Short mmCIF file of C-alpha atoms in Angstrom, two decimals:
data_model
loop_
_atom_site.label_atom_id
_atom_site.label_comp_id
_atom_site.label_asym_id
_atom_site.label_seq_id
_atom_site.Cartn_x
_atom_site.Cartn_y
_atom_site.Cartn_z
CA MET J 1 -24.82 -6.57 -2.72
CA ILE J 2 -22.53 -7.61 -5.55
CA ASP J 3 -24.41 -9.84 -7.95
CA HIS J 4 -21.50 -11.92 -9.18
CA ASP J 5 -20.49 -15.56 -8.90
CA ASN J 6 -17.41 -14.50 -6.96
CA ALA J 7 -15.87 -11.37 -5.49
CA TYR J 8 -13.64 -10.74 -8.49
CA THR J 9 -16.03 -10.85 -11.45
CA GLY J 10 -17.08 -7.30 -10.59
CA LEU J 11 -13.54 -6.02 -11.14
CA LEU J 12 -14.18 -6.17 -14.92
CA GLY J 13 -15.94 -3.49 -16.86
CA GLY J 14 -19.01 -3.93 -19.02
CA ASP J 15 -21.66 -3.97 -16.31
CA ASP J 16 -23.81 -1.38 -14.58
CA HIS J 17 -21.90 -1.20 -11.33
CA ASP J 18 -21.33 2.49 -11.56
CA ARG J 19 -20.89 2.83 -7.82
CA TRP J 20 -17.44 1.35 -7.98
CA ALA J 21 -15.32 4.34 -7.00
CA PHE J 22 -12.17 2.45 -7.92
CA GLY J 23 -13.18 2.21 -11.59
CA GLY J 24 -13.12 -0.74 -13.93
CA ASP J 25 -12.50 -1.77 -17.48
CA PHE J 26 -9.20 -3.56 -17.00
CA ASP J 27 -8.16 -7.18 -17.44
CA ASP J 28 -8.83 -9.42 -14.50
CA PRO J 29 -5.44 -10.85 -13.32
CA LEU J 30 -7.35 -13.42 -11.23
CA ALA J 31 -9.27 -14.93 -14.14
CA GLY J 32 -9.19 -18.75 -13.77
CA ILE J 33 -7.79 -18.57 -10.21
CA ASP J 34 -9.46 -20.64 -7.52
CA THR J 35 -10.59 -18.03 -4.94
CA SER J 36 -11.53 -20.50 -2.21
CA VAL J 37 -9.54 -20.30 1.04
CA PRO J 38 -6.99 -23.16 1.23
CA ASP J 39 -7.83 -25.90 3.72
CA GLY J 40 -6.62 -25.37 7.29
CA VAL J 41 -6.12 -21.62 6.88
CA ASP J 42 -7.86 -19.36 9.37
CA ARG J 43 -10.15 -17.14 7.35
CA ALA J 44 -10.12 -14.23 9.78
CA SER J 45 -6.31 -14.20 9.88
CA LEU J 46 -6.12 -14.26 6.10
CA ALA J 47 -8.56 -11.39 5.87
CA ARG J 48 -6.62 -9.30 8.38
CA TYR J 49 -3.37 -10.00 6.50
CA CYS J 50 -4.92 -8.86 3.21
CA LEU J 51 -6.18 -5.70 4.94
CA MET J 52 -2.66 -4.92 6.13
CA LEU J 53 -1.25 -5.12 2.58
CA ALA J 54 -4.22 -3.31 1.05
CA ASP J 55 -4.14 -0.46 3.56
CA ASP J 56 -0.40 0.02 2.98
CA ALA J 57 -1.10 0.45 -0.73
CA LEU J 58 -4.19 2.66 -0.42
CA VAL J 59 -2.71 5.10 2.11
CA CYS J 60 0.58 5.36 0.19
CA ALA J 61 -1.43 5.95 -3.03
CA GLN J 62 -3.39 8.75 -1.41
CA ARG J 63 -0.19 10.48 -0.39
CA LEU J 64 0.99 10.32 -3.95
CA ILE J 65 -2.34 11.49 -5.40
CA GLN J 66 -2.00 14.60 -3.22
CA TRP J 67 0.82 15.68 -5.53
CA CYS J 68 -1.65 16.29 -8.39
CA THR J 69 -1.33 19.93 -9.45
CA CYS J 70 1.60 20.29 -6.97
CA ALA J 71 4.45 18.29 -8.48
CA PRO J 72 7.56 20.14 -9.65
CA GLU J 73 7.00 19.20 -13.29
CA LEU J 74 4.05 17.88 -15.26
CA GLU J 75 5.92 14.69 -16.15
CA GLU J 76 6.53 13.94 -12.47
CA GLU J 77 2.91 14.74 -11.66
CA VAL J 78 1.75 12.13 -14.21
CA ALA J 79 4.31 9.63 -12.95
CA LEU J 80 3.26 9.99 -9.30
CA ALA J 81 -0.42 9.72 -10.22
CA ASN J 82 0.21 6.56 -12.25
CA ILE J 83 2.15 4.96 -9.42
CA GLY J 84 -0.67 5.86 -7.09
CA LEU J 85 -3.19 4.26 -9.43
CA ASP J 86 -1.14 1.06 -9.54
CA LEU J 87 -1.24 0.93 -5.76
CA VAL J 88 -4.98 1.56 -5.71
CA GLY J 89 -5.37 -1.43 -8.04
CA GLN J 90 -3.38 -3.59 -5.66
CA ALA J 91 -5.44 -2.36 -2.73
CA ARG J 92 -8.66 -3.17 -4.52
CA LEU J 93 -7.75 -6.77 -5.24
CA LEU J 94 -6.55 -7.26 -1.68
CA TYR J 95 -9.72 -5.77 -0.24
CA ALA J 96 -11.73 -8.16 -2.41
CA ARG J 97 -9.64 -11.05 -1.14
CA ALA J 98 -10.16 -9.96 2.50
CA ALA J 99 -13.90 -9.74 2.00
CA ALA J 100 -14.08 -13.13 0.31
CA ALA J 101 -12.04 -14.73 3.12
CA ASP J 102 -14.07 -13.18 5.97
CA ALA J 103 -17.09 -11.03 5.19
CA THR J 104 -17.25 -9.79 8.78
CA VAL J 105 -14.32 -7.40 8.14
CA VAL J 106 -16.49 -5.38 5.79
CA PRO J 107 -18.39 -2.45 7.44
CA VAL J 108 -22.12 -2.35 6.94
CA VAL J 109 -22.83 1.04 5.41
CA SER J 110 -26.42 0.77 4.26
CA ALA J 111 -28.88 -2.08 4.77
CA THR J 112 -31.09 -0.87 1.91
CA SER J 113 -28.37 -0.14 -0.62
CA PRO J 114 -25.22 -2.11 0.18
CA VAL J 115 -21.86 -0.66 -0.84
CA PRO J 116 -19.34 -2.87 -2.66
CA ALA J 117 -16.90 -4.50 -0.23
CA GLU J 118 -13.86 -2.71 -1.59
CA ASP J 119 -15.54 0.72 -1.26
CA ALA J 120 -16.83 -0.10 2.22
CA LEU J 121 -13.34 -1.07 3.40
CA ALA J 122 -11.68 2.00 1.87
CA PHE J 123 -14.19 4.68 2.73
CA PHE J 124 -16.09 3.54 5.82
CA ARG J 125 -13.41 2.64 8.38
CA ASP J 126 -11.90 5.19 10.67
CA ALA J 127 -8.14 5.47 11.42
CA ALA J 128 -8.28 2.91 14.24
CA GLY J 129 -9.64 0.35 11.78
CA TYR J 130 -6.75 0.77 9.33
CA ARG J 131 -3.83 -1.65 9.51
CA ASN J 132 -1.16 0.13 7.40
CA VAL J 133 2.41 0.71 8.55
CA ARG J 134 2.91 4.29 9.70
CA LEU J 135 5.56 5.03 7.09
CA CYS J 136 2.76 5.32 4.56
CA GLU J 137 0.69 7.85 6.49
CA VAL J 138 3.34 10.48 7.41
CA ALA J 139 2.22 13.76 5.87
CA ASN J 140 3.90 14.75 2.64
CA GLY J 141 6.97 16.99 2.79
CA ASP J 142 8.77 18.19 -0.28
CA PHE J 143 9.37 16.19 -3.44
CA ALA J 144 12.62 14.66 -2.02
CA HIS J 145 10.65 13.45 1.04
CA THR J 146 8.20 11.69 -1.25
CA VAL J 147 11.06 10.12 -3.21
CA ALA J 148 12.64 8.89 0.01
CA ARG J 149 9.37 7.38 1.23
CA MET J 150 8.77 5.71 -2.10
CA LEU J 151 12.28 4.22 -2.18
CA ILE J 152 11.83 2.73 1.30
CA PHE J 153 8.29 1.50 0.77
CA VAL J 154 8.73 0.10 -2.72
CA THR J 155 12.02 -1.67 -1.91
CA TRP J 156 10.31 -3.34 1.05
CA ARG J 157 7.08 -4.17 -0.79
CA THR J 158 8.96 -5.59 -3.79
CA LEU J 159 10.79 -8.03 -1.55
CA LEU J 160 7.52 -8.97 0.11
CA PHE J 161 5.66 -9.54 -3.15
CA ASP J 162 8.53 -11.49 -4.63
CA ARG J 163 8.15 -14.03 -1.81
CA LEU J 164 4.36 -13.94 -1.92
CA ARG J 165 4.46 -15.31 -5.44
CA ASP J 166 5.04 -18.70 -3.77
CA SER J 167 2.06 -18.30 -1.40
CA ALA J 168 -0.13 -21.36 -0.96
CA ASP J 169 -3.09 -19.03 -1.46
CA PRO J 170 -3.48 -18.82 -5.27
CA VAL J 171 -5.13 -15.41 -5.02
CA LEU J 172 -2.30 -13.79 -3.08
CA SER J 173 0.14 -15.46 -5.45
CA ALA J 174 -1.65 -13.99 -8.48
CA ILE J 175 -1.83 -10.53 -6.92
CA ALA J 176 1.90 -10.70 -6.13
CA HIS J 177 2.78 -11.77 -9.70
CA LYS J 178 0.84 -8.83 -11.12
CA GLY J 179 2.01 -6.36 -8.50
CA LEU J 180 5.69 -7.14 -9.02
CA LYS J 181 5.53 -5.90 -12.61
CA GLU J 182 4.25 -2.58 -11.32
CA LEU J 183 6.59 -2.36 -8.39
CA ALA J 184 9.61 -2.86 -10.64
CA TYR J 185 8.81 0.48 -12.33
CA HIS J 186 8.06 2.15 -9.00
CA ARG J 187 11.41 1.06 -7.59
CA ASP J 188 13.28 2.21 -10.68
CA TYR J 189 11.57 5.60 -10.51
CA ALA J 190 12.36 6.11 -6.84
CA ALA J 191 15.94 4.91 -7.13
CA ARG J 192 16.64 7.04 -10.17
CA TRP J 193 15.39 10.19 -8.46
CA THR J 194 17.29 9.37 -5.30
CA VAL J 195 20.49 9.19 -7.28
CA VAL J 196 19.67 12.36 -9.22
CA LEU J 197 18.96 14.34 -6.05
CA GLY J 198 21.97 12.93 -4.21
CA ASN J 199 24.29 13.84 -7.05
CA GLY J 200 22.72 17.23 -7.94
CA THR J 201 23.20 20.45 -6.10
CA GLU J 202 24.12 20.90 -2.45
CA GLU J 203 20.46 21.82 -1.85
CA SER J 204 19.11 18.63 -3.52
CA TRP J 205 21.57 16.52 -1.52
CA HIS J 206 20.37 18.07 1.73
CA ARG J 207 16.74 17.53 0.79
CA ILE J 208 17.02 13.83 0.07
CA ASP J 209 19.14 13.45 3.18
CA ARG J 210 16.52 15.24 5.25
CA GLY J 211 13.73 13.05 3.79
CA LEU J 212 15.60 9.87 4.71
CA THR J 213 16.33 11.22 8.21
CA GLU J 214 12.68 12.16 8.85
CA LEU J 215 11.44 8.74 7.73
CA ALA J 216 14.10 6.62 9.46
CA PRO J 217 12.09 6.28 12.74
CA TYR J 218 9.38 4.37 10.84
CA LEU J 219 11.73 1.84 9.30
CA ALA J 220 11.79 -0.77 12.06
CA GLU J 221 8.01 -1.22 11.95
CA LEU J 222 8.31 -2.61 8.43
CA PHE J 223 10.11 -5.65 9.76
CA ALA J 224 8.19 -6.30 12.98
CA ASP J 225 6.20 -9.55 12.66
CA THR J 226 2.59 -9.76 13.78
CA GLU J 227 0.86 -12.85 15.09
CA GLU J 228 -1.13 -13.18 11.86
CA GLU J 229 2.04 -13.00 9.75
CA ARG J 230 3.82 -15.65 11.86
CA ALA J 231 0.86 -18.05 11.75
CA LEU J 232 0.14 -17.57 8.04
CA THR J 233 3.85 -17.90 7.17
CA ALA J 234 3.91 -21.26 8.98
CA ALA J 235 0.91 -22.25 6.80
CA GLY J 236 2.73 -21.20 3.64
CA ILE J 237 0.43 -18.24 3.00
CA ALA J 238 2.28 -15.15 4.10
CA VAL J 239 5.81 -13.82 4.60
CA GLU J 240 7.34 -12.76 7.92
CA PRO J 241 8.61 -9.19 7.38
CA SER J 242 11.63 -9.81 9.59
CA ALA J 243 12.91 -12.21 6.91
CA LEU J 244 13.18 -9.31 4.45
CA ARG J 245 15.52 -7.11 6.49
CA ALA J 246 18.87 -8.38 5.29
CA ASP J 247 17.97 -8.09 1.61
CA PHE J 248 16.42 -4.68 2.18
CA ASP J 249 19.52 -3.37 3.85
CA THR J 250 21.70 -4.59 1.01
CA ILE J 251 19.56 -3.00 -1.71
CA MET J 252 19.20 0.25 0.14
CA ALA J 253 22.92 0.46 0.82
CA THR J 254 23.69 -0.02 -2.90
CA THR J 255 21.20 2.63 -4.01
CA LEU J 256 22.18 5.15 -1.36
CA LYS J 257 25.87 4.68 -2.07
CA ALA J 258 25.20 5.71 -5.68
CA ALA J 259 23.39 8.79 -4.28
CA ASN J 260 26.26 9.73 -1.93
CA GLN J 261 23.90 8.94 0.99
CA ALA J 262 23.74 6.54 3.92
CA PHE J 263 20.64 5.47 5.72
CA PRO J 264 20.42 7.46 9.01
CA ALA J 265 20.58 5.49 12.24
CA SER J 266 17.32 5.24 14.11
CA ASP J 267 16.82 5.07 17.85
CA MET J 268 13.50 3.21 17.39
CA GLU J 269 14.74 -0.19 16.25
CA SER J 270 12.66 -1.89 18.97
CA GLN J 271 9.44 -0.31 17.62
CA ARG J 272 6.59 -2.77 17.43
CA PRO J 273 4.05 -2.90 14.56
CA ALA J 274 1.92 -0.06 15.89
CA GLY J 275 0.11 0.65 12.66
CA ARG J 276 -0.79 -3.01 12.26
CA SER J 277 -2.67 -2.83 15.57
CA GLY J 278 -4.53 0.36 14.69
CA LYS J 279 -2.24 2.85 16.45
CA HIS J 280 -1.57 5.66 14.06
CA LEU J 281 -0.29 9.22 13.75
CA ASP J 282 -2.80 12.08 13.66
CA ASP J 283 -1.71 12.44 10.02
CA LEU J 284 -3.80 9.40 9.03
CA SER J 285 -7.03 10.84 10.45
CA VAL J 286 -6.46 14.03 8.45
CA LEU J 287 -5.79 12.04 5.29
CA LEU J 288 -8.91 9.86 5.72
CA ASP J 289 -11.10 12.89 6.41
CA GLU J 290 -10.13 14.18 2.96
CA MET J 291 -10.21 10.84 1.17
CA GLN J 292 -13.54 9.65 2.59
CA SER J 293 -15.43 12.93 2.63
CA VAL J 294 -17.51 12.44 -0.51
CA ALA J 295 -18.28 8.78 0.08
CA ARG J 296 -19.44 9.45 3.63
CA ALA J 297 -21.47 12.50 2.62
CA HIS J 298 -23.22 10.51 -0.11
CA PRO J 299 -23.06 6.83 0.91
CA GLU J 300 -25.72 5.85 -1.64
CA GLY J 301 -24.33 8.06 -4.41
CA ARG J 302 -23.66 6.74 -7.88
CA TRP J 303 -20.52 7.82 -9.71
#
């Protein structure tokens, strides 16, 4: 049990909560924010929406962290790790918001020694319980594949967070304001590498082209609206992903033109939000087995 006045006090350092696997000792971007759920908003829907956005960030972060000791250069290894840590921070705040909105979404890990809500949501749900889009979970390919995924994901997430700044939920608005500052760097990094690879050697051009082609089938899911997103958008809380498509296409076209690339056509444009409903690739189960192994082996461990 978290002995704090609200779900966010524990995000700060200076206490004895050494079981927080996500770490601490950073400024609380939600300080002074009213964390109560706005009137008339369905708490369960808000929690599920926050899980979607949190799972996107956490799974994508884990794919980036897998590049540690494997990146082509030390500088890129540090950059990918830092981007991953930014996304972990976003996931943590969104998990905290989900738990505050509806505590029933948090798995019960131990009745005698409860696990913090964020850790329980990250480490003690199986793949069917995750709500991330499948783009995030596709197994890593080469460095160009990771750059292509990052470009698609960050362009989409930046547009989403830009609109979420106007959310009627002050917590989501605060998370979006903070996240946009991080995403601006992520997008610049991905776009710069896309252009470098597209204008480099024949081999580098083929690699970024192959990465975009392999990820194209997962594009449509980013813009498929769920029932929660529709209802919460009507309440002024969320953003319908379908509303982002036109701006996304414009930004991607501009970036890819500079890289002598074009986004490959996909034959899966009618794809529904499979990941949002818990239908995932086998890749996610493999990733979670690795990510959750220590926490599940030692659920009452202290770090």
